[in-house]
Coordinates of C-alpha atoms and ligand atoms in Angstrom, one line a residue:
M1 CA -19.2 -17.5 -1.8
A2 CA -15.5 -16.8 -1.5
R3 CA -14.5 -13.2 -1.4
K4 CA -12.6 -11.8 -4.4
R5 CA -9.0 -11.2 -3.5
A6 CA -7.0 -8.2 -4.7
L7 CA -3.3 -7.4 -4.1
I8 CA -2.1 -3.8 -4.0
T9 CA 1.5 -2.7 -4.3
G10 CA 2.1 0.8 -2.9
I11 CA -0.7 0.3 -0.3
T12 CA 1.1 2.7 2.2
G13 CA 0.9 5.5 -0.4
Q14 CA -1.9 8.0 -1.0
D15 CA -3.7 6.0 -3.7
G16 CA -3.1 2.6 -2.1
S17 CA -4.9 3.7 1.0
Y18 CA -8.0 4.9 -0.9
L19 CA -8.1 1.9 -3.1
A20 CA -7.8 -0.5 -0.1
E21 CA -10.8 1.3 1.5
F22 CA -12.8 1.1 -1.7
L23 CA -12.1 -2.6 -2.3
L24 CA -13.0 -3.4 1.3
D25 CA -16.3 -1.6 0.7
Q26 CA -16.8 -3.8 -2.4
G27 CA -16.4 -6.9 -0.3
Y28 CA -12.9 -7.8 -1.4
E29 CA -10.2 -9.4 0.6
V30 CA -7.3 -7.0 0.4
I31 CA -3.6 -7.9 0.4
G32 CA -1.1 -5.1 0.6
M33 CA 2.5 -5.4 -0.4
I34 CA 4.9 -3.5 1.9
R35 CA 8.7 -3.1 1.6
R36 CA 11.0 -3.3 4.5
S37 CA 11.8 -0.1 6.2
S38 CA 13.5 0.7 9.5
T39 CA 10.4 2.7 10.8
V40 CA 6.8 1.8 10.4
N41 CA 5.0 4.1 7.8
F42 CA 1.4 2.9 8.1
E43 CA -0.2 6.4 8.9
R44 CA -2.5 6.2 5.8
I45 CA -3.7 2.6 6.5
R46 CA -3.7 2.5 10.3
H47 CA -7.5 2.8 10.3
I48 CA -8.0 -0.3 8.2
Q49 CA -5.0 -2.3 9.3
D50 CA -7.1 -4.9 11.1
R51 CA -9.1 -5.5 7.9
I52 CA -6.2 -6.1 5.4
T53 CA -3.3 -8.5 5.2
L54 CA 0.1 -7.0 4.7
T55 CA 2.8 -9.1 3.0
P56 CA 6.5 -8.3 2.3
G57 CA 7.8 -7.6 -1.2
D58 CA 9.7 -5.1 -3.3
L59 CA 9.5 -4.1 -6.9
L60 CA 13.3 -4.4 -7.1
D61 CA 13.2 -8.1 -6.3
E62 CA 11.3 -10.4 -8.7
V63 CA 11.7 -13.4 -6.5
S64 CA 9.8 -11.7 -3.7
L65 CA 7.0 -10.9 -6.1
I66 CA 6.8 -14.6 -7.2
H67 CA 6.6 -15.8 -3.6
M68 CA 4.0 -13.2 -2.8
L69 CA 1.7 -14.2 -5.7
R70 CA 2.2 -17.9 -5.0
E71 CA 1.2 -17.4 -1.4
H72 CA -1.8 -15.2 -1.9
R73 CA -3.2 -16.1 -5.4
P74 CA -5.0 -12.8 -6.0
A75 CA -7.6 -12.4 -8.8
E76 CA -6.5 -8.8 -9.3
V77 CA -3.2 -6.9 -8.9
Y78 CA -3.0 -3.1 -8.7
N79 CA 0.5 -1.9 -9.3
L80 CA 0.6 1.5 -7.5
A81 CA 4.1 1.3 -6.1
A82 CA 6.7 3.7 -7.6
Q83 CA 9.3 6.3 -6.9
S84 CA 6.6 8.8 -7.7
F85 CA 8.1 12.3 -7.0
V86 CA 9.2 14.0 -10.2
Q87 CA 11.8 16.3 -8.6
T88 CA 13.6 13.3 -7.0
S89 CA 13.7 11.5 -10.4
F90 CA 16.1 14.2 -11.6
S91 CA 18.6 13.4 -8.8
Q92 CA 17.9 9.7 -8.7
P93 CA 17.2 8.8 -12.4
V94 CA 18.6 5.3 -12.3
F95 CA 16.8 4.3 -9.1
T96 CA 13.6 5.8 -10.5
G97 CA 14.1 3.6 -13.6
E98 CA 14.7 0.5 -11.6
V99 CA 11.5 0.9 -9.5
T100 CA 9.1 2.8 -11.7
A101 CA 10.0 1.3 -15.1
L102 CA 11.7 -2.1 -14.6
G103 CA 9.6 -2.8 -11.5
V104 CA 6.5 -3.1 -13.8
T105 CA 8.2 -5.8 -15.9
R106 CA 9.2 -7.7 -12.7
L107 CA 5.6 -7.7 -11.5
L108 CA 4.1 -8.5 -14.9
D109 CA 6.6 -11.3 -15.4
A110 CA 5.9 -12.7 -11.9
I111 CA 2.2 -12.8 -12.8
R112 CA 2.9 -14.5 -16.1
I113 CA 4.9 -17.2 -14.3
V114 CA 2.5 -17.7 -11.4
D115 CA -0.9 -17.2 -13.0
P116 CA -1.4 -15.2 -16.3
E117 CA -5.2 -15.1 -15.6
I118 CA -4.6 -12.5 -12.8
R119 CA -6.0 -9.1 -13.9
F120 CA -3.4 -6.3 -13.8
Y121 CA -3.7 -2.5 -13.4
Q122 CA -0.7 -0.3 -14.1
A123 CA -0.6 3.2 -12.6
S124 CA 0.4 5.2 -15.6
S125 CA 0.6 9.0 -15.5
S126 CA -0.2 12.2 -17.4
E127 CA 3.5 13.0 -16.8
M128 CA 4.1 10.8 -19.9
F129 CA 2.5 13.6 -22.0
G130 CA 5.1 16.1 -20.7
K131 CA 5.7 18.7 -23.4
V132 CA 2.3 18.2 -24.7
V133 CA 1.8 17.7 -28.4
E134 CA -2.0 18.2 -28.2
V135 CA -4.5 19.8 -25.8
P136 CA -6.4 18.1 -24.2
Q137 CA -4.5 14.9 -23.9
R138 CA -6.3 11.6 -24.7
E139 CA -5.3 7.9 -25.0
T140 CA -4.0 8.4 -28.5
T141 CA -1.9 11.5 -27.8
P142 CA 1.9 10.8 -28.4
F143 CA 4.1 10.8 -25.3
Y144 CA 6.8 13.4 -24.8
P145 CA 8.0 12.9 -21.2
R146 CA 10.1 15.7 -19.5
S147 CA 11.6 13.9 -16.5
P148 CA 13.3 10.6 -15.7
Y149 CA 10.0 9.8 -13.9
G150 CA 8.0 10.5 -17.0
V151 CA 10.3 8.4 -19.1
A152 CA 10.1 5.5 -16.6
K153 CA 6.3 5.7 -16.7
V154 CA 6.3 5.5 -20.5
Y155 CA 8.3 2.3 -20.2
G156 CA 5.8 0.9 -17.6
H157 CA 2.9 1.8 -19.9
W158 CA 4.3 0.1 -23.0
I159 CA 5.5 -3.0 -21.2
T160 CA 1.9 -3.4 -19.9
V161 CA 0.6 -3.1 -23.4
N162 CA 3.3 -5.5 -24.5
Y163 CA 2.4 -8.2 -22.0
R164 CA -1.3 -7.8 -22.9
E165 CA -0.5 -8.3 -26.6
S166 CA 2.2 -10.9 -26.2
Y167 CA 0.6 -13.2 -23.6
G168 CA -3.1 -12.2 -23.8
M169 CA -3.0 -10.9 -20.2
H170 CA -5.9 -8.8 -18.9
A171 CA -3.5 -5.9 -18.3
S172 CA -4.8 -2.3 -18.3
S173 CA -3.1 1.1 -18.0
G174 CA -4.8 4.0 -16.3
I175 CA -3.3 7.3 -17.5
L176 CA -4.2 9.3 -14.4
F177 CA -3.9 13.0 -14.2
N178 CA -2.8 14.6 -10.9
H179 CA -5.1 13.6 -8.0
E180 CA -4.7 14.9 -4.5
S181 CA -6.2 14.6 -1.0
P182 CA -5.4 15.3 2.6
R183 CA -3.3 12.1 2.4
R184 CA -1.0 13.5 -0.4
G185 CA 2.7 13.5 0.5
L186 CA 4.0 16.8 1.9
E187 CA 6.5 17.2 -1.0
F188 CA 3.8 17.6 -3.7
V189 CA 2.7 21.1 -4.4
T190 CA -1.0 20.9 -3.4
R191 CA -0.3 19.4 0.0
K192 CA 2.7 21.7 0.5
I193 CA 0.4 24.6 0.0
S194 CA -2.5 23.3 2.2
H195 CA -0.1 22.4 4.9
G196 CA 1.8 25.8 4.5
V197 CA -1.5 27.7 4.7
A198 CA -2.5 25.8 7.9
R199 CA 0.9 26.6 9.5
I200 CA 0.6 30.3 8.6
A201 CA -3.1 30.5 9.7
L202 CA -2.1 29.0 13.1
G203 CA 0.8 31.4 13.5
L204 CA 3.5 28.7 13.1
D205 CA 5.1 30.2 10.0
T206 CA 4.9 33.4 8.0
E207 CA 6.0 32.4 4.5
L208 CA 5.7 29.5 2.0
R209 CA 8.5 29.0 -0.6
L210 CA 7.4 27.6 -3.9
G211 CA 8.7 27.1 -7.5
N212 CA 6.8 27.7 -10.8
L213 CA 3.5 29.3 -9.9
D214 CA 2.4 29.3 -13.6
A215 CA 2.5 25.5 -14.0
Q216 CA -1.0 24.2 -14.7
R217 CA -2.4 20.9 -13.7
D218 CA -5.7 18.9 -14.1
W219 CA -6.2 18.2 -10.4
G220 CA -8.8 15.8 -9.1
F221 CA -9.6 14.0 -5.9
A222 CA -7.7 10.7 -5.3
G223 CA -10.8 9.1 -3.7
D224 CA -12.6 9.5 -7.1
Y225 CA -9.7 8.2 -9.1
V226 CA -9.3 4.8 -7.4
R227 CA -12.9 3.9 -8.6
A228 CA -11.7 4.2 -12.2
M229 CA -8.8 1.8 -11.5
W230 CA -11.3 -0.9 -10.2
L231 CA -13.7 -0.3 -13.1
M232 CA -10.9 -0.9 -15.6
L233 CA -10.4 -4.4 -14.2
Q234 CA -14.1 -5.2 -14.3
Q235 CA -14.3 -4.8 -18.1
D236 CA -14.5 -7.8 -20.4
Q237 CA -11.5 -6.5 -22.3
P238 CA -8.4 -4.8 -20.9
G239 CA -7.5 -1.3 -22.2
D240 CA -5.9 2.1 -21.6
Y241 CA -7.9 5.0 -20.2
V242 CA -7.2 8.7 -19.5
V243 CA -8.7 9.6 -16.1
A244 CA -9.0 13.4 -15.5
T245 CA -11.4 16.2 -14.8
G246 CA -10.9 18.0 -18.1
Q247 CA -10.2 21.2 -16.3
T248 CA -6.8 22.8 -15.6
H249 CA -5.7 25.4 -13.0
S250 CA -2.4 27.0 -12.2
V251 CA -0.4 26.6 -9.0
R252 CA -1.1 30.3 -8.4
R253 CA -4.9 29.7 -8.5
F254 CA -4.5 26.9 -6.0
C255 CA -2.6 29.3 -3.7
E256 CA -5.2 32.0 -4.2
L257 CA -8.0 29.6 -3.2
A258 CA -6.2 27.8 -0.4
F259 CA -5.0 31.0 1.3
G260 CA -8.4 32.5 0.7
Y261 CA -10.2 29.7 2.6
A262 CA -8.1 30.6 5.7
G263 CA -8.8 34.4 5.2
L264 CA -5.3 35.1 3.9
D265 CA -3.8 36.8 0.9
Y266 CA -1.3 34.4 -0.9
Q267 CA 0.7 37.4 -2.3
K268 CA 1.7 38.3 1.3
H269 CA 3.1 34.9 2.1
V270 CA 4.3 33.0 -1.0
V271 CA 7.9 33.5 -1.9
V272 CA 9.2 32.2 -5.3
D273 CA 12.3 30.1 -4.7
E274 CA 14.5 28.9 -7.6
R275 CA 15.3 25.7 -5.6
F276 CA 11.8 24.4 -6.5
F277 CA 12.1 24.9 -10.2
R278 CA 12.8 21.8 -12.3
P279 CA 15.5 21.2 -15.0
A280 CA 12.6 20.6 -17.5
E281 CA 9.0 21.5 -16.7
V282 CA 5.6 20.3 -17.7
D283 CA 3.7 23.5 -18.2
L284 CA 0.2 22.5 -19.0
L285 CA -1.7 19.2 -18.5
V286 CA -5.4 18.8 -19.2
G287 CA -7.0 15.4 -19.9
D288 CA -9.9 14.3 -22.1
P289 CA -11.6 11.6 -20.0
S290 CA -14.3 10.9 -22.6
R291 CA -13.4 7.3 -23.0
A292 CA -13.5 6.6 -19.2
Y293 CA -16.8 8.5 -19.1
E294 CA -18.4 6.5 -21.9
Q295 CA -16.9 3.0 -21.5
L296 CA -16.4 2.8 -17.7
G297 CA -19.3 5.1 -16.7
W298 CA -16.8 6.9 -14.5
K299 CA -17.1 10.6 -13.5
P300 CA -15.3 12.6 -10.8
E301 CA -17.5 13.8 -7.9
V302 CA -15.3 16.3 -6.0
S303 CA -14.7 19.7 -7.7
F304 CA -11.4 21.6 -7.7
E305 CA -12.8 24.1 -5.2
Q306 CA -14.1 21.4 -2.9
L307 CA -10.7 19.6 -3.1
V308 CA -8.8 22.7 -2.1
E309 CA -11.1 23.4 0.8
M310 CA -11.0 19.8 2.0
M311 CA -7.2 19.8 2.0
V312 CA -6.9 23.1 3.9
E313 CA -9.5 22.2 6.5
A314 CA -7.8 18.8 7.0
D315 CA -4.4 20.4 7.6
I316 CA -5.8 23.0 10.0
R317 CA -7.5 20.1 11.9
L318 CA -4.3 18.1 11.9
L319 CA -2.1 20.9 13.2
R320 CA -4.5 22.0 15.8
G321 CA -4.2 18.4 17.1
Ligands
NAP1 P1 2.9 7.6 -3.3 O1 2.0 8.2 -2.3 O2 4.2 8.2 -3.5 O3 3.0 6.1 -2.9 C1 4.0 5.3 -3.6 C2 4.0 3.9 -3.0 O4 5.0 3.1 -3.6 C3 4.3 3.8 -1.5 O5 3.5 2.9 -0.9 C4 5.7 3.3 -1.5 O6 6.1 2.6 -0.3 C5 5.7 2.3 -2.6 N1 7.0 2.0 -3.1 C6 8.0 2.8 -3.6 N2 9.0 2.1 -4.0 C7 8.7 0.8 -3.8 C8 9.4 -0.5 -4.1 N3 10.7 -0.5 -4.6 N4 8.8 -1.6 -3.8 C9 7.5 -1.6 -3.3 N5 6.8 -0.5 -3.0 C10 7.4 0.7 -3.3 O7 2.2 7.6 -4.7 P2 0.6 7.9 -5.1 O8 0.4 9.3 -5.2 O9 -0.2 7.0 -4.2 O10 0.6 7.3 -6.6 C11 0.3 5.9 -6.8 C12 0.8 5.5 -8.1 O11 0.2 6.2 -9.1 C13 2.3 5.7 -8.4 O12 2.8 4.7 -9.2 C14 2.4 7.1 -9.1 O13 3.5 7.2 -9.8 C15 1.1 7.0 -9.9 N6 0.5 8.2 -10.3 C16 0.1 9.1 -9.3 C17 -0.6 10.2 -9.6 C18 -1.0 11.2 -8.6 O14 -1.4 12.4 -9.0 N7 -1.0 10.9 -7.3 C19 -0.9 10.5 -11.0 C20 -0.6 9.5 -12.0 C21 0.1 8.4 -11.6 P3 6.7 3.3 1.0 O15 5.6 3.9 1.8 O16 7.5 2.2 1.7 O17 7.6 4.4 0.5
G4F2 O1 2.8 18.4 -7.2 P1 3.9 18.2 -8.1 O2 5.2 17.8 -7.5 O3 3.3 17.1 -9.1 P2 3.8 16.6 -10.5 O4 5.2 16.9 -10.9 O5 2.7 17.0 -11.5 O6 3.7 15.0 -10.4 C1 2.5 14.3 -9.8 O7 1.5 14.1 -10.7 C2 1.9 13.2 -11.8 C3 0.7 13.1 -12.7 O8 0.9 14.1 -13.7 C4 2.2 11.9 -11.1 F1 2.5 11.0 -12.1 C5 3.4 12.0 -10.2 O9 3.6 10.8 -9.6 C6 3.0 13.0 -9.1 O10 2.0 12.5 -8.3 O11 4.1 19.4 -9.0 C7 3.1 20.0 -9.8 C8 3.5 21.3 -10.4 C9 4.9 21.2 -11.2 O12 4.8 21.8 -12.4 C10 5.9 21.9 -10.3 O13 6.9 22.6 -11.0 O14 3.8 22.3 -9.4 C11 4.9 23.0 -9.6 N1 5.5 23.5 -8.4 C12 5.6 24.8 -8.1 N2 6.2 24.9 -6.9 C13 5.9 22.8 -7.3 C14 6.4 23.7 -6.4 N3 6.0 21.4 -7.1 C15 6.5 21.0 -5.9 N4 6.5 19.7 -5.7 N5 7.0 21.9 -5.0 C16 6.9 23.2 -5.2 O15 7.4 24.0 -4.3

């Protein structure tokens, strides 16, 4: 029997790499869309590079998406590509809108033109809840984004719903809360902390400069969350699902645990720096994943404490070389 074929945009990112591994394990043929860059950035997929097919394309260019879909004819498309860093969205709001918002329409429209039977997953975000209007946040909670990134993701979410309702497409939106791993980009707070802890533990640094230590997030493990993406596309009907742990922790608590794992006291090393504060902040995010639990049969397996330990250990190993 022919292997099922899936196409992932954003395969060079954190989630793309975990999803590619997961789909390969499920027996899929995996196609990954990559955009042109002057240097190769395949660190996260190097270990599976000989098992996947990479194809050029860019969310800014609909023609490239149409060509790509015509050439590879996937059964499932996972749209993980985005300008995904909230802080950058304040300094590059238009670019963020082009990629993270309009990019979704370009891909959905390319699918509609080439083959509307293709199943589609959109990487929506808890950042859409922003200044939260209810706690915990669920699929029906109104959105109140607090950054150009959050606004762009709201657009991406609704255009996914719109293509589903207008054209009957199997298009689902996963409203994922923060998920982390040793493959997280160094600019995001969890990896910045685990990497900073490793540098301090190995005597390469003495301090770590951070912004708002009181911000709270519902942090899970990226490897668990990609399973939920796949489960959404295996349902008879498309839909929207909150994917979260249901627990929230502060940046301060993350520091306390991460430094603690290396035998260090965070209060001696963390320096609060105004440069890392945002023009508008999302103070508290905590999701209610009941729908994903009940309808998808999904549950996270890695706890917050295990996640912090895994990230610190991985960065110490990485820096020791
Ligand atoms: P990430 O590590 O920042 O990866 C983003 C990916 O998008 C990279 O592969 C990047 O390619 C690609 N990309 C950026 N602009 C592109 C363009 N114009 N055309 C094609 N590809 C482009 O993000 P992530 O953490 O894996 O997150 C995956 C998705 O989930 C994103 O859409 C993010 O917004 C969303 N999300 C993430 C979280 C989370 O906690 N991680 C939570 C909710 C939603 P390059 O390598 O070439 O830069
Ligand atoms: O790690 P962060 O940059 O992630 P943020 O803004 O929550 O966004 C991530 O999760 C979203 C899901 O809700 C995704 F959609 C998005 O793509 C991305 O993956 O910041 C987390 C919190 C913020 O409140 C920030 O103000 O940590 C606070 N923080 C405190 N000091 C810091 C720092 N964040 C960063 N990046 N750097 C700091 O020094």
